[in-house]
Amino acid sequence: MMLRCEEKDNKNIKLSIIVPVYNVESYIKKGIDSLIGQTYKDLEIILVDDGSTDSSGLICDEYASNDSRIKVIHKPNGGIVSARKAGISVATGEYAVNFDPDDWIEKEAYECVIDIIKEHNADIVVFGMKKEFSDFIEEQPVQMTKGYYLKNQFWKSFCQNVSENYFFTQPMLMSQCDKVVRTELFKKHENNCSEELKKNVDDAVMFPMLLDMGSIYIDSRCWYHYCVRKNSILWQTKQGDFERYQLLAQHILEAYEHFGKNSGCTSEFILYKLVHHMMLDVPEKLFVNNCCDIFPMIPKGSNIIVYGKGVFANRLINKINEMDYYNIVANIDSKDAERLGEIQRDSYDYIMVAIFNSKIVKSVLALLEQLQIEQNKIAIIDKKNITSDILPKEVKEKYNNVVMTVEN
């Protein structure tokens, strides 16, 4: 039964914060300090030392000795999913949130979130984040109207945004650190996540949560500070990446099969999600039949300029060089785009916009037009080329079967 506002205002709500810790001695103090310095005090901070080999575990114990709200779990190394499961298993708060130890959060964030929960009783509260790069900060608010949504309202608005914009549009990130979730919902889907996943584990948990929830509140304010580090696992190629991609695809498709019917979530978004992770995790699978599936207009052997320096562009460049697929003339982004004026136009055939964030793609296209780059030299990821045929055979078959089940 939903509580009346005056009843909720008097209710004390404990928030459990799960912090998986592994070899982050250089960063962890700033993160923990931002938690214990929160203006909202009814917190349970669960630090899970996942077999750290540096002083991270000792630092956790020191903090616990000075603050009774902090619990420390020491366990053998098992990976981020294993650590998060260990943390949520002992959580006693009505709501819970994951927090990465090398990030930090603004001091009034959780007080604002609890106020929202008291007023709206939502299963999930989501807010924006600020990505901190080495030389600039980029705000990433949720690209949806602020307010309270029932599940179907949320997915209808979300997927309309997806449909109306360039690939890849995701109006709300699937990260867990910027979402406070009712603990029972959190436990259900965290415990269902495979510990074999090493990358994109948030998607394997958050996407099912969003399909299974009753309601969500979206706040436009950006409180969480995600510190981008190029030694992160997302930037690296690892043995078993393809197997882990298939496992993630299985999580996404099974969630859609179990909770997707009449949810408002569309098969279009599911397809884009599967291709998006394929691009990030196994970009080599996109190169077949002497062209790249997402850039079919660029033949093998072309001279290209790669526009973009993010995770996707970085991994794509590495694969192109390994496979000797294209000749990369230059790699630029918005910070050094003026270099285009110094490069002979006949020295490159295409500018490959290796970016899938639709908002950024729009700004890049406007900049290239301003620089008077010929349209026929600009290659972006076009939605019409994103079909299930791009997917690996096993994933494609599962996708088609699940879509048929959900939509019939």
Coordinates of C-alpha atoms in Angstrom, one line a residue:
M1 CA 0.0 0.0 0.0
M2 CA 1.4 3.4 -1.0
L3 CA 2.0 5.7 2.0
R4 CA 0.5 9.1 2.2
C5 CA 3.0 12.0 2.0
E6 CA 2.7 13.0 5.7
E7 CA 3.3 9.3 6.7
K8 CA 6.3 9.1 4.4
D9 CA 7.8 12.4 5.8
N10 CA 7.9 10.8 9.3
K11 CA 9.4 7.5 8.1
N12 CA 13.1 7.0 8.6
I13 CA 14.6 5.4 5.4
K14 CA 18.0 3.7 5.6
L15 CA 20.1 3.7 2.5
S16 CA 22.6 0.9 1.9
I17 CA 25.6 1.9 -0.2
I18 CA 27.5 -1.0 -1.7
V19 CA 31.2 -0.2 -2.6
P20 CA 33.2 -3.0 -4.3
V21 CA 36.9 -2.4 -3.6
Y22 CA 39.9 -3.7 -5.5
N23 CA 43.3 -2.1 -5.6
V24 CA 42.2 1.5 -5.5
E25 CA 44.4 2.8 -2.7
S26 CA 45.1 6.0 -4.7
Y27 CA 41.5 7.0 -5.1
I28 CA 39.4 5.3 -2.4
K29 CA 39.7 7.9 0.4
K30 CA 38.1 10.6 -1.7
G31 CA 35.2 8.3 -2.5
I32 CA 34.6 7.2 1.0
D33 CA 35.0 10.8 2.3
S34 CA 32.2 11.9 0.0
L35 CA 29.9 9.2 1.4
I36 CA 30.5 9.8 5.1
G37 CA 30.2 13.6 4.4
Q38 CA 26.7 13.2 3.1
T39 CA 24.1 15.5 4.7
Y40 CA 21.8 12.5 4.9
K41 CA 23.1 10.5 7.8
D42 CA 21.0 7.3 7.9
L43 CA 23.4 5.4 5.7
E44 CA 24.9 1.9 5.8
I45 CA 28.2 1.9 3.9
I46 CA 29.3 -1.6 3.0
L47 CA 32.9 -1.8 1.8
V48 CA 33.6 -5.1 0.0
D49 CA 37.4 -5.7 -0.2
D50 CA 37.5 -8.1 -3.1
G51 CA 40.9 -9.6 -2.4
S52 CA 42.9 -6.3 -2.8
T53 CA 46.7 -6.8 -3.0
D54 CA 47.5 -3.1 -2.1
S55 CA 46.5 -1.2 1.0
S56 CA 42.8 -0.8 0.0
G57 CA 41.6 -3.3 2.6
L58 CA 43.5 -1.6 5.4
I59 CA 42.1 1.7 4.4
C60 CA 38.6 0.2 4.6
D61 CA 39.2 -1.1 8.1
E62 CA 40.6 2.3 9.3
Y63 CA 37.4 4.0 8.1
A64 CA 35.2 1.4 9.8
S65 CA 37.0 1.9 13.1
N66 CA 36.0 5.6 13.0
D67 CA 32.4 5.4 11.7
S68 CA 29.9 2.8 13.0
R69 CA 27.9 3.1 9.8
I70 CA 30.7 1.4 7.8
K71 CA 30.8 -2.4 7.5
V72 CA 33.8 -4.1 5.8
I73 CA 33.7 -7.5 4.1
H74 CA 37.0 -9.1 3.2
K75 CA 36.8 -11.8 0.6
P76 CA 38.9 -13.6 -2.1
N77 CA 39.0 -11.9 -5.4
G78 CA 35.9 -12.8 -7.5
G79 CA 35.3 -9.8 -9.6
I80 CA 32.9 -6.9 -9.4
V81 CA 29.7 -8.9 -9.7
S82 CA 30.8 -11.2 -6.9
A83 CA 31.7 -8.2 -4.7
R84 CA 28.4 -6.5 -5.3
K85 CA 26.5 -9.7 -4.5
A86 CA 28.4 -10.0 -1.2
G87 CA 27.5 -6.4 -0.3
I88 CA 23.8 -6.6 -1.2
S89 CA 23.5 -9.9 0.7
V90 CA 24.1 -8.1 4.0
A91 CA 22.3 -4.8 3.2
T92 CA 19.6 -3.9 5.7
G93 CA 18.4 -0.6 4.2
E94 CA 15.0 -0.2 2.4
Y95 CA 16.9 1.2 -0.6
A96 CA 20.4 0.5 -1.9
V97 CA 22.8 1.9 -4.4
N98 CA 26.1 0.8 -5.9
F99 CA 29.1 3.2 -5.7
D100 CA 32.4 2.8 -7.4
P101 CA 35.4 3.5 -5.0
D102 CA 37.3 5.7 -7.5
D103 CA 34.4 8.1 -8.0
W104 CA 32.8 10.6 -5.6
I105 CA 29.4 12.1 -5.0
E106 CA 28.2 15.6 -4.0
K107 CA 27.3 16.0 -0.3
E108 CA 23.5 16.7 -0.6
A109 CA 22.8 14.0 -3.2
Y110 CA 21.4 11.2 -1.0
E111 CA 19.4 13.7 1.1
C112 CA 17.7 14.9 -2.1
V113 CA 17.1 11.3 -3.2
I114 CA 15.5 10.3 0.1
D115 CA 13.2 13.4 -0.1
I116 CA 12.1 12.2 -3.5
I117 CA 11.4 8.7 -2.2
K118 CA 9.4 10.1 0.7
E119 CA 7.3 12.1 -1.7
H120 CA 6.8 9.7 -4.5
N121 CA 7.6 6.2 -3.1
A122 CA 9.2 5.2 -6.5
D123 CA 11.1 1.9 -6.9
I124 CA 14.0 3.7 -8.5
V125 CA 15.3 7.2 -8.3
V126 CA 17.8 8.2 -11.1
F127 CA 19.9 11.3 -11.4
G128 CA 22.6 12.6 -13.7
M129 CA 26.4 12.3 -13.5
K130 CA 29.4 14.4 -14.4
K131 CA 32.1 12.6 -16.3
E132 CA 35.5 13.8 -15.1
F133 CA 38.2 13.5 -17.8
S134 CA 41.8 14.6 -17.2
D135 CA 41.3 18.1 -18.6
F136 CA 37.5 18.7 -18.6
I137 CA 34.2 17.7 -17.0
E138 CA 31.2 16.7 -19.1
E139 CA 27.7 16.8 -17.6
Q140 CA 25.4 13.9 -18.5
P141 CA 21.9 14.6 -17.3
V142 CA 19.1 12.1 -18.0
Q143 CA 17.7 13.0 -21.4
M144 CA 14.1 12.7 -20.3
T145 CA 11.7 15.0 -18.7
K146 CA 12.1 15.3 -14.9
G147 CA 9.4 13.6 -12.8
Y148 CA 7.6 10.5 -11.8
Y149 CA 6.8 7.7 -14.3
L150 CA 5.0 4.4 -14.1
K151 CA 7.0 1.6 -15.9
N152 CA 5.0 1.8 -19.2
Q153 CA 5.1 5.6 -19.2
F154 CA 8.9 5.5 -18.7
W155 CA 9.5 3.0 -21.5
K156 CA 7.2 4.7 -23.9
S157 CA 9.0 8.0 -23.4
F158 CA 12.4 6.3 -23.5
C159 CA 11.8 4.4 -26.7
Q160 CA 10.2 7.4 -28.5
N161 CA 13.5 9.2 -27.8
V162 CA 15.4 6.3 -29.2
S163 CA 13.3 6.2 -32.4
E164 CA 13.5 9.9 -33.1
N165 CA 17.3 10.3 -32.9
Y166 CA 20.5 9.0 -34.4
F167 CA 22.0 5.7 -33.4
F168 CA 22.9 5.2 -30.6
T169 CA 20.5 7.0 -28.4
Q170 CA 20.1 5.9 -24.8
P171 CA 18.2 8.7 -22.9
M172 CA 19.3 7.3 -19.6
L173 CA 22.6 5.5 -18.9
M174 CA 22.3 1.9 -17.6
S175 CA 24.9 2.5 -14.9
Q176 CA 24.0 1.6 -11.3
C177 CA 25.9 4.3 -9.5
D178 CA 23.4 7.0 -10.4
K179 CA 20.3 5.1 -9.4
V180 CA 18.9 4.4 -5.9
V181 CA 16.8 1.2 -6.0
R182 CA 14.4 -0.5 -3.7
T183 CA 16.5 -3.2 -2.0
E184 CA 14.3 -6.2 -2.8
L185 CA 14.4 -5.3 -6.5
F186 CA 18.1 -4.7 -6.3
K187 CA 18.8 -8.1 -4.7
K188 CA 16.6 -9.9 -7.1
H189 CA 18.5 -8.8 -10.2
E190 CA 22.0 -8.4 -8.8
N191 CA 21.8 -12.1 -7.6
N192 CA 20.7 -13.1 -11.1
C193 CA 23.8 -11.6 -12.7
S194 CA 26.5 -14.0 -13.9
E195 CA 29.8 -13.6 -12.1
E196 CA 31.6 -14.4 -15.4
L197 CA 30.8 -10.9 -16.7
K198 CA 33.6 -8.4 -16.3
K199 CA 32.5 -5.6 -18.6
N200 CA 29.1 -3.9 -18.9
V201 CA 27.9 -5.6 -15.7
D202 CA 25.6 -2.7 -15.0
D203 CA 23.6 -3.4 -18.1
A204 CA 23.0 -7.0 -17.1
V205 CA 21.5 -5.8 -13.8
M206 CA 20.0 -2.4 -14.5
F207 CA 18.1 -3.3 -17.7
P208 CA 16.1 -6.1 -16.0
M209 CA 15.4 -3.8 -13.1
L210 CA 14.0 -1.2 -15.4
L211 CA 11.7 -3.8 -17.0
D212 CA 10.6 -5.3 -13.7
M213 CA 10.1 -2.1 -11.7
G214 CA 6.7 -0.5 -10.9
S215 CA 7.8 3.2 -11.0
I216 CA 10.8 5.5 -11.4
Y217 CA 11.5 9.1 -10.6
I218 CA 13.9 11.0 -12.9
D219 CA 15.8 14.0 -11.5
S220 CA 17.8 16.2 -13.9
R221 CA 20.5 17.2 -11.4
C222 CA 24.0 15.8 -11.9
W223 CA 25.4 14.7 -8.5
Y224 CA 27.6 11.6 -9.2
H225 CA 31.2 12.2 -10.4
Y226 CA 32.4 9.4 -12.6
C227 CA 36.2 9.7 -12.9
V228 CA 37.2 8.4 -16.4
R229 CA 40.4 6.4 -16.4
K230 CA 41.9 4.9 -19.5
N231 CA 43.3 1.9 -17.6
S232 CA 39.7 0.9 -17.0
I233 CA 38.6 -2.5 -18.2
L234 CA 36.3 -0.9 -20.8
W235 CA 39.3 0.4 -22.7
Q236 CA 41.0 -3.0 -22.9
T237 CA 40.7 -6.1 -25.0
K238 CA 40.6 -9.2 -22.9
Q239 CA 40.7 -12.9 -23.7
G240 CA 37.1 -14.2 -23.6
D241 CA 35.5 -10.8 -24.7
F242 CA 33.3 -12.6 -27.3
E243 CA 32.1 -15.2 -24.8
R244 CA 31.3 -12.4 -22.3
Y245 CA 29.5 -10.4 -25.0
Q246 CA 27.3 -13.5 -25.8
L247 CA 26.6 -13.9 -22.0
L248 CA 25.6 -10.2 -21.7
A249 CA 23.3 -10.6 -24.8
Q250 CA 21.7 -13.5 -23.2
H251 CA 21.0 -11.5 -20.0
I252 CA 19.5 -8.7 -22.1
L253 CA 17.3 -11.0 -24.2
E254 CA 16.1 -13.1 -21.3
A255 CA 15.1 -10.0 -19.4
Y256 CA 13.2 -8.7 -22.4
E257 CA 11.6 -12.1 -22.9
H258 CA 10.5 -12.3 -19.2
F259 CA 9.5 -8.7 -18.6
G260 CA 9.2 -7.0 -22.0
K261 CA 5.6 -7.9 -23.0
N262 CA 3.4 -4.8 -22.7
S263 CA 6.2 -2.9 -20.9
G264 CA 6.6 -0.3 -23.7
C265 CA 10.2 -1.3 -24.3
T266 CA 10.7 -1.9 -28.1
S267 CA 12.6 -4.5 -30.0
E268 CA 14.3 -1.6 -31.9
F269 CA 16.0 -0.5 -28.6
I270 CA 17.0 -4.1 -27.8
L271 CA 18.6 -4.5 -31.2
Y272 CA 20.5 -1.2 -30.9
K273 CA 21.6 -2.3 -27.4
L274 CA 23.0 -5.6 -28.7
V275 CA 24.8 -3.9 -31.6
H276 CA 26.1 -1.2 -29.3
H277 CA 27.8 -3.7 -27.0
M278 CA 29.1 -5.6 -30.0
M279 CA 30.8 -2.4 -31.2
L280 CA 32.3 -1.8 -27.8
D281 CA 33.4 -5.3 -26.8
V282 CA 34.1 -7.2 -30.1
P283 CA 34.4 -4.6 -32.9
E284 CA 36.3 -7.1 -35.0
K285 CA 33.0 -9.0 -35.6
L286 CA 31.8 -6.0 -37.6
F287 CA 34.3 -6.5 -40.4
V288 CA 33.0 -9.0 -43.0
N289 CA 32.8 -9.2 -46.8
N290 CA 35.3 -6.4 -47.4
C291 CA 33.4 -3.8 -45.5
C292 CA 32.4 -2.8 -42.0
D293 CA 28.8 -3.6 -41.2
I294 CA 28.2 -0.2 -39.4
F295 CA 30.1 1.8 -42.1
P296 CA 29.2 -0.2 -45.3
M297 CA 29.9 2.9 -47.4
I298 CA 33.6 2.6 -46.6
P299 CA 35.3 -0.1 -48.7
K300 CA 38.3 -2.1 -47.3
G301 CA 41.6 -0.3 -48.0
S302 CA 40.1 3.2 -47.9
N303 CA 42.1 6.1 -46.4
I304 CA 40.2 7.4 -43.4
I305 CA 40.2 10.0 -40.7
V306 CA 38.7 8.7 -37.5
Y307 CA 36.7 11.3 -35.6
G308 CA 36.4 10.3 -32.0
K309 CA 38.8 9.4 -29.1
G310 CA 36.5 7.6 -26.7
V311 CA 36.3 3.9 -25.8
F312 CA 34.6 2.9 -29.0
A313 CA 37.0 4.9 -31.3
N314 CA 40.0 3.7 -29.4
R315 CA 39.1 0.0 -29.6
L316 CA 38.0 0.4 -33.3
I317 CA 41.3 2.0 -34.2
N318 CA 43.2 -0.9 -32.6
K319 CA 41.2 -3.5 -34.5
I320 CA 41.6 -1.6 -37.8
N321 CA 45.3 -1.5 -37.3
E322 CA 45.5 -5.2 -36.2
M323 CA 43.5 -6.3 -39.3
D324 CA 45.2 -3.8 -41.7
Y325 CA 41.7 -3.0 -42.8
Y326 CA 41.8 0.8 -43.5
N327 CA 44.7 3.3 -43.7
I328 CA 44.2 5.7 -40.8
V329 CA 45.4 9.1 -41.9
A330 CA 44.6 10.9 -38.6
N331 CA 42.6 10.6 -35.4
I332 CA 40.9 13.8 -34.2
D333 CA 38.1 14.9 -32.0
S334 CA 36.4 18.3 -31.3
K335 CA 39.5 19.5 -29.4
D336 CA 41.8 19.3 -32.5
A337 CA 39.2 19.3 -35.3
E338 CA 41.0 22.4 -36.8
R339 CA 43.7 19.9 -38.0
L340 CA 41.3 19.1 -40.8
G341 CA 42.2 22.3 -42.4
E342 CA 45.8 21.2 -42.6
I343 CA 45.1 17.8 -44.1
Q344 CA 44.9 17.6 -47.9
R345 CA 41.4 16.7 -49.0
D346 CA 42.6 14.2 -51.5
S347 CA 44.7 12.3 -48.9
Y348 CA 41.6 10.8 -47.3
D349 CA 38.4 9.2 -48.7
Y350 CA 36.2 9.4 -45.6
I351 CA 35.9 10.9 -42.2
M352 CA 34.6 8.0 -40.0
V353 CA 32.6 9.5 -37.1
A354 CA 33.4 6.8 -34.5
I355 CA 30.8 8.1 -32.0
F356 CA 27.4 6.6 -31.3
N357 CA 26.1 9.2 -28.8
S358 CA 23.4 10.9 -30.9
K359 CA 23.7 14.2 -29.1
I360 CA 27.5 14.4 -29.8
V361 CA 27.0 13.2 -33.4
K362 CA 24.7 16.1 -34.1
S363 CA 27.3 18.6 -32.8
V364 CA 30.1 16.8 -34.9
L365 CA 28.0 17.1 -38.1
A366 CA 27.4 20.8 -37.4
L367 CA 31.1 21.3 -36.9
L368 CA 32.1 19.4 -40.1
E369 CA 29.6 21.5 -42.1
Q370 CA 31.1 24.6 -40.6
L371 CA 34.5 23.4 -41.7
Q372 CA 33.1 22.9 -45.2
I373 CA 33.8 19.1 -45.4
E374 CA 32.0 17.5 -48.3
Q375 CA 29.0 15.5 -47.3
N376 CA 30.0 12.5 -49.3
K377 CA 33.2 12.2 -47.3
I378 CA 31.4 11.9 -43.9
A379 CA 30.4 8.5 -42.7
I380 CA 28.2 8.1 -39.6
I381 CA 26.5 5.1 -38.1
D382 CA 23.2 5.1 -40.0
K383 CA 20.1 3.4 -38.4
K384 CA 19.1 1.8 -41.7
N385 CA 22.2 -0.3 -41.6
I386 CA 21.5 -1.6 -38.1
T387 CA 19.7 -4.9 -38.6
S388 CA 19.7 -8.2 -36.8
D389 CA 21.9 -9.6 -39.6
I390 CA 24.8 -7.7 -38.0
L391 CA 24.6 -9.9 -34.9
P392 CA 26.6 -13.1 -34.5
K393 CA 24.6 -16.1 -35.6
E394 CA 23.7 -17.4 -32.1
V395 CA 22.7 -13.9 -30.8
K396 CA 20.7 -13.2 -34.0
E397 CA 18.7 -16.4 -33.6
K398 CA 17.9 -15.7 -30.0
Y399 CA 17.0 -12.1 -30.7
N400 CA 14.6 -13.0 -33.5
N401 CA 12.9 -15.8 -31.4
V402 CA 12.5 -13.5 -28.3
V403 CA 11.1 -10.6 -30.4
M404 CA 8.6 -13.0 -32.0
T405 CA 7.6 -14.2 -28.5
V406 CA 7.2 -10.8 -26.9
E407 CA 5.5 -9.1 -29.8
N408 CA 3.0 -11.8 -30.5

